[in-house]
Coordinates of N, CA and C in Angstrom, one line a residue:
M295 N 0.4 -0.9 0.3 CA -0.6 -0.5 0.0 C 1.3 1.3 -0.2
I296 N 1.6 1.5 1.6 CA 2.8 2.3 1.0 C 4.4 2.2 0.2
D297 N 4.1 3.5 -0.8 CA 5.5 2.7 -1.6 C 6.4 3.5 -1.0
H298 N 6.3 5.1 -0.4 CA 6.8 5.5 0.1 C 6.9 6.8 1.0
F299 N 7.4 7.5 2.2 CA 6.7 8.8 2.6 C 7.8 9.6 2.9
G300 N 7.8 10.8 3.3 CA 8.7 11.9 3.6 C 8.4 13.1 4.7
I301 N 9.2 13.4 5.8 CA 9.0 14.2 6.0 C 9.9 15.6 5.9
N302 N 10.0 16.7 6.2 CA 10.7 18.0 6.3 C 11.1 18.4 7.7
C303 N 12.7 18.6 7.5 CA 12.8 18.8 8.6 C 13.1 20.4 8.7
S304 N 13.7 21.1 9.7 CA 14.1 22.2 10.5 C 15.3 22.8 10.5
D305 N 16.3 21.3 10.3 CA 17.5 21.3 10.4 C 18.0 19.5 9.5
L306 N 18.2 20.6 8.4 CA 18.3 18.8 7.5 C 20.2 18.1 8.0
E307 N 20.8 19.3 8.2 CA 22.0 18.2 9.0 C 21.4 16.9 10.1
A308 N 20.6 18.3 10.9 CA 20.8 17.6 12.0 C 20.1 16.7 11.9
S309 N 19.2 16.3 10.7 CA 18.5 15.4 10.9 C 19.4 13.8 10.1
K310 N 19.9 14.4 9.2 CA 21.2 13.0 8.7 C 21.7 12.3 9.8
Q311 N 22.2 13.3 11.1 CA 23.0 12.6 11.2 C 22.4 11.9 12.4
F312 N 21.2 11.6 12.7 CA 20.0 11.1 13.4 C 19.8 9.9 13.1
Y313 N 19.4 10.7 11.5 CA 18.9 9.0 10.6 C 19.7 7.8 10.6
D314 N 20.9 8.7 10.0 CA 21.7 7.4 9.5 C 22.3 6.7 11.1
A315 N 22.2 7.5 12.6 CA 22.3 6.7 13.9 C 21.3 6.1 13.6
V316 N 20.3 6.4 13.7 CA 19.8 5.0 14.3 C 19.2 4.4 13.1
L317 N 19.2 4.6 12.2 CA 18.2 3.3 11.4 C 19.8 2.9 10.6
A318 N 20.7 2.5 10.9 CA 21.9 2.0 10.7 C 22.2 0.2 11.8
P319 N 21.5 0.8 12.5 CA 21.1 -0.4 13.9 C 20.2 -1.3 12.8
L320 N 19.3 -0.7 12.0 CA 17.8 -1.4 11.6 C 18.5 -2.4 10.4
G321 N 19.7 -2.1 9.8 CA 20.0 -2.1 8.6 C 19.7 -1.1 7.7
H322 N 19.6 -0.3 7.9 CA 18.9 0.7 6.4 C 19.8 1.5 6.7
G323 N 19.6 2.6 5.4 CA 20.7 3.7 5.1 C 20.3 4.9 3.8
R324 N 21.5 5.7 4.0 CA 21.7 6.1 2.5 C 20.9 6.0 1.2
V325 N 19.9 6.1 0.8 CA 20.0 5.1 -0.7 C 19.8 6.8 -1.3
L326 N 20.0 7.4 -1.2 CA 19.5 8.8 -2.6 C 20.0 9.9 -1.6
D327 N 21.5 10.9 -2.3 CA 21.2 12.3 -1.0 C 20.8 13.1 -2.6
Y328 N 19.9 13.6 -2.5 CA 19.2 14.7 -4.0 C 19.7 16.1 -3.3
S329 N 20.4 17.2 -4.3 CA 19.8 18.7 -4.4 C 19.5 19.1 -5.5
S330 N 18.2 20.1 -5.4 CA 17.6 20.2 -6.7 C 18.2 22.1 -6.8
P331 N 18.3 22.3 -7.8 CA 18.6 23.4 -8.4 C 18.3 24.4 -7.7
E332 N 16.7 24.0 -7.0 CA 15.8 25.1 -5.9 C 17.0 25.7 -4.9
G333 N 17.6 24.9 -4.4 CA 17.7 24.6 -3.4 C 17.9 23.4 -2.6
I334 N 16.4 22.5 -2.7 CA 16.3 22.0 -1.7 C 16.6 20.2 -1.9
G335 N 17.1 20.3 -0.3 CA 18.2 18.8 -0.2 C 17.2 18.2 0.0
A336 N 17.3 16.4 -0.4 CA 16.6 15.2 0.2 C 17.5 14.4 0.2
V337 N 17.1 13.8 1.6 CA 18.0 12.5 1.9 C 16.8 11.0 1.9
G338 N 16.9 9.8 0.6 CA 16.0 9.3 1.5 C 17.2 7.5 1.3
Y339 N 16.1 7.0 2.3 CA 16.5 5.8 3.3 C 16.0 5.3 3.2
G340 N 16.6 3.7 2.9 CA 15.8 2.6 2.7 C 17.0 0.9 2.8
S341 N 16.5 0.0 2.0 CA 17.4 -0.7 2.3 C 16.9 -1.7 0.7
N342 N 18.0 -2.4 0.4 CA 18.1 -3.2 -1.1 C 18.0 -2.2 -2.2
G343 N 18.2 -1.2 -1.9 CA 18.6 0.4 -2.8 C 17.3 0.9 -2.9
K344 N 16.2 0.6 -2.5 CA 14.9 1.6 -3.0 C 15.2 2.6 -1.8
P345 N 14.8 3.6 -2.2 CA 14.5 4.6 -0.3 C 13.0 5.1 -0.5
D346 N 13.0 3.6 0.9 CA 11.1 4.1 1.4 C 10.8 5.5 2.8
F347 N 11.8 6.0 3.0 CA 11.6 7.6 3.6 C 12.9 8.3 3.4
W348 N 12.4 9.3 3.0 CA 12.4 10.1 2.9 C 12.4 11.6 4.0
I349 N 13.8 12.9 4.0 CA 13.9 13.9 4.7 C 13.8 15.2 4.3
S350 N 13.4 16.0 4.4 CA 13.9 16.8 3.0 C 13.7 18.0 3.6
D351 N 14.6 19.1 3.5 CA 14.0 20.9 3.9 C 13.7 21.6 2.3
F352 N 12.6 22.3 3.1 CA 12.9 23.3 1.5 C 13.2 24.3 1.7
G353 N 14.2 24.7 2.8 CA 15.0 26.6 2.5 C 14.5 27.1 2.7
V354 N 12.9 26.9 3.5 CA 12.3 27.6 3.9 C 11.6 27.4 5.8
D355 N 11.2 28.7 6.4 CA 10.6 27.9 7.9 C 9.3 27.7 7.3
L356 N 9.1 26.0 7.7 CA 7.8 26.2 7.3 C 7.1 25.8 8.9
G357 N 6.9 26.6 10.0 CA 6.5 26.2 10.8 C 6.8 25.2 11.9
P358 N 5.8 24.8 12.9 CA 5.9 23.5 13.5 C 4.6 22.5 12.7
N359 N 4.1 22.9 12.3 CA 3.1 21.8 11.7 C 3.5 22.0 9.7
R360 N 5.1 21.0 9.9 CA 4.9 21.3 8.7 C 4.2 19.6 8.2
E361 N 4.3 19.9 6.8 CA 3.8 18.9 5.9 C 4.5 17.9 5.5
M362 N 3.6 16.3 5.4 CA 4.7 15.7 4.7 C 4.2 14.5 3.9
H363 N 5.0 13.9 3.5 CA 4.5 13.6 2.3 C 4.0 12.0 1.6
L364 N 3.1 11.6 1.3 CA 2.5 10.2 1.3 C 2.6 9.4 0.0
A365 N 3.9 8.4 -0.2 CA 3.2 8.1 -1.6 C 1.9 6.6 -1.4
F366 N 1.4 6.4 -2.2 CA 0.1 4.6 -2.0 C 1.5 4.9 -3.5
A367 N 1.5 2.8 -3.7 CA 1.7 2.5 -4.1 C 0.7 2.8 -5.4
A368 N 0.6 2.3 -6.8 CA 0.1 1.7 -7.9 C 0.3 1.0 -9.2
P369 N -0.6 -0.1 -9.2 CA 0.2 -0.9 -9.9 C 0.4 -0.5 -12.4
D370 N 0.1 0.8 -12.0 CA 0.1 1.0 -13.6 C -0.1 2.0 -13.6
A371 N -0.4 3.0 -14.7 CA -0.5 4.4 -15.4 C -1.6 4.7 -14.8
A372 N -3.0 3.8 -15.3 CA -4.0 4.3 -15.5 C -5.1 4.4 -13.8
T373 N -4.0 3.8 -13.3 CA -4.6 3.7 -11.4 C -4.2 4.7 -10.7
V374 N -2.9 5.5 -11.5 CA -2.0 6.8 -11.3 C -3.3 7.7 -11.7
H375 N -3.7 7.3 -12.4 CA -5.0 8.8 -13.3 C -6.1 8.7 -12.5
A376 N -6.5 7.7 -12.3 CA -7.6 6.7 -11.5 C -8.1 7.7 -10.3
F377 N -6.4 7.2 -9.5 CA -6.4 8.4 -7.9 C -6.3 10.1 -7.8
F378 N -5.8 10.5 -9.5 CA -5.5 11.9 -9.0 C -6.5 12.3 -9.4
D379 N -7.6 11.7 -10.2 CA -9.4 11.4 -11.2 C -10.3 12.0 -9.7
A380 N -9.8 11.4 -8.7 CA -10.9 10.7 -7.4 C -10.5 12.0 -6.7
A381 N -9.0 12.9 -7.0 CA -9.2 13.7 -5.5 C -9.4 14.7 -6.7
V382 N -9.2 14.9 -7.5 CA -9.7 16.6 -8.0 C -11.1 16.3 -8.3
A383 N -11.5 15.6 -8.4 CA -13.4 15.8 -8.1 C -13.2 16.0 -6.6
L384 N -12.8 15.9 -5.9 CA -12.9 16.3 -4.1 C -12.2 17.7 -3.9
R385 N -11.8 18.2 -5.1 CA -11.6 19.4 -5.5 C -10.1 19.3 -4.3
A386 N -9.2 17.8 -4.7 CA -8.2 18.5 -4.1 C -7.0 19.6 -5.1
E387 N -6.1 20.6 -4.3 CA -4.7 20.9 -4.7 C -4.5 19.9 -5.6
V388 N -4.6 20.4 -6.6 CA -3.7 19.7 -7.9 C -1.8 20.3 -7.5
L389 N -1.3 19.5 -7.0 CA 0.7 19.7 -7.3 C 1.1 19.3 -8.4
H390 N 1.8 18.5 -8.6 CA 1.7 17.6 -10.4 C 0.2 16.7 -10.9
E391 N 0.4 16.9 -12.4 CA -0.9 16.2 -13.2 C 0.1 14.8 -13.3
P392 N -0.9 13.7 -13.4 CA 0.3 12.4 -13.2 C 1.7 12.7 -15.1
R393 N 2.7 12.1 -14.5 CA 3.0 12.1 -15.6 C 4.7 11.3 -15.1
H394 N 5.7 10.9 -16.2 CA 6.3 10.7 -15.2 C 7.4 11.7 -14.9
F395 N 8.9 11.3 -14.0 CA 9.5 11.4 -13.3 C 10.6 11.7 -13.1
P396 N 11.7 11.6 -14.7 CA 12.8 11.2 -15.1 C 14.0 11.7 -14.0
E397 N 13.4 12.7 -13.0 CA 14.6 13.1 -12.5 C 14.3 12.1 -11.0
Y398 N 13.5 10.8 -10.8 CA 13.7 10.1 -9.7 C 14.2 8.9 -10.5
H399 N 13.6 8.4 -11.7 CA 14.2 7.3 -12.3 C 13.5 7.4 -13.9
D400 N 13.9 6.7 -14.5 CA 12.7 6.5 -16.1 C 12.1 6.1 -15.7
H401 N 11.3 5.0 -14.7 CA 9.7 4.4 -14.7 C 9.0 4.6 -13.7
Y402 N 9.7 5.9 -12.7 CA 9.0 7.2 -12.1 C 7.7 7.8 -12.8
Y403 N 6.4 7.3 -12.4 CA 5.0 8.0 -12.9 C 4.1 8.0 -12.2
G404 N 3.7 9.3 -12.2 CA 3.4 9.4 -10.5 C 2.5 10.9 -10.1
G405 N 1.7 11.7 -9.6 CA 0.3 12.4 -9.4 C 0.2 12.8 -8.3
F406 N 0.2 14.2 -8.0 CA 0.5 14.8 -6.5 C -0.8 15.9 -6.3
V407 N -0.6 15.4 -5.0 CA -2.4 16.4 -4.7 C -1.9 16.3 -3.2
R408 N -2.8 17.6 -3.0 CA -3.2 17.9 -1.4 C -4.2 17.2 -0.7
D409 N -3.9 16.5 0.3 CA -5.1 16.1 1.2 C -5.6 16.9 2.2
P410 N -6.8 16.8 2.3 CA -7.8 18.2 2.8 C -6.9 19.2 4.5
D411 N -6.2 18.5 5.0 CA -4.9 19.1 6.0 C -3.6 19.5 5.7
G412 N -3.4 19.6 4.0 CA -2.3 20.0 3.6 C -1.3 19.2 3.0
N413 N -1.4 17.8 3.5 CA 0.1 16.6 3.6 C -0.4 16.8 1.5
N414 N 1.2 16.5 0.9 CA 1.4 15.9 0.1 C 1.0 14.8 -0.4
V415 N 0.3 14.0 -1.2 CA -0.2 12.8 -1.1 C -0.1 12.9 -2.8
E416 N 0.5 11.3 -3.1 CA 1.1 11.0 -4.5 C 0.4 9.4 -4.7
A417 N 0.0 9.6 -6.2 CA -0.4 7.7 -6.4 C 1.3 7.6 -6.6
V418 N 1.9 7.0 -7.2 CA 3.0 6.3 -7.7 C 3.3 5.0 -8.4
C419 N 3.7 4.8 -9.5 CA 4.0 3.4 -9.8 C 5.5 3.6 -10.5
H420 N 5.9 2.3 -10.8 CA 7.5 2.9 -10.9 C 7.9 1.5 -11.8
R421 N 6.6 1.5 -13.0 CA 7.1 0.2 -14.0 C 6.4 0.9 -15.2
V422 N 6.4 2.0 -15.3 CA 5.8 3.2 -16.3 C 6.8 3.0 -17.2
P423 N 7.1 2.5 -18.8 CA 7.9 2.9 -19.7 C 8.2 4.5 -20.0
P424 N 9.1 4.4 -19.9 CA 8.8 6.1 -20.2 C 9.1 6.2 -21.6
T425 N 8.0 7.8 -21.7 CA 7.5 8.2 -23.3 C 8.7 9.3 -24.0
S426 N 8.9 8.6 -25.5 CA 10.1 9.3 -26.1 C 10.3 10.5 -26.2

């Protein structure tokens, strides 16, 4: 059901040190360390090469109630669209319409919306071939 989730941190460097230390005994570690051109940093933790848990810093003070990110696993692109269409029918704020996200990996296909509490919610499939 859950593909991955992420939290936003007030101090990304302190959070990296914390999660590096506490996840290592559980057999998990850094899988991806990402920095965007906009200055957003994110680190994906997991095992077997798949980042299941993300920490990030949006470069701004998000206050004490920082949004979280939750991605639900979808079996195919049609299901990503069905998730997205259901959310839009309920007047969810659109963050990203369903599409490929090659910056994540070649087969990453997702759609993102905000839930009623402002969280970033996504449906994602990792098996959709890239378009030309």
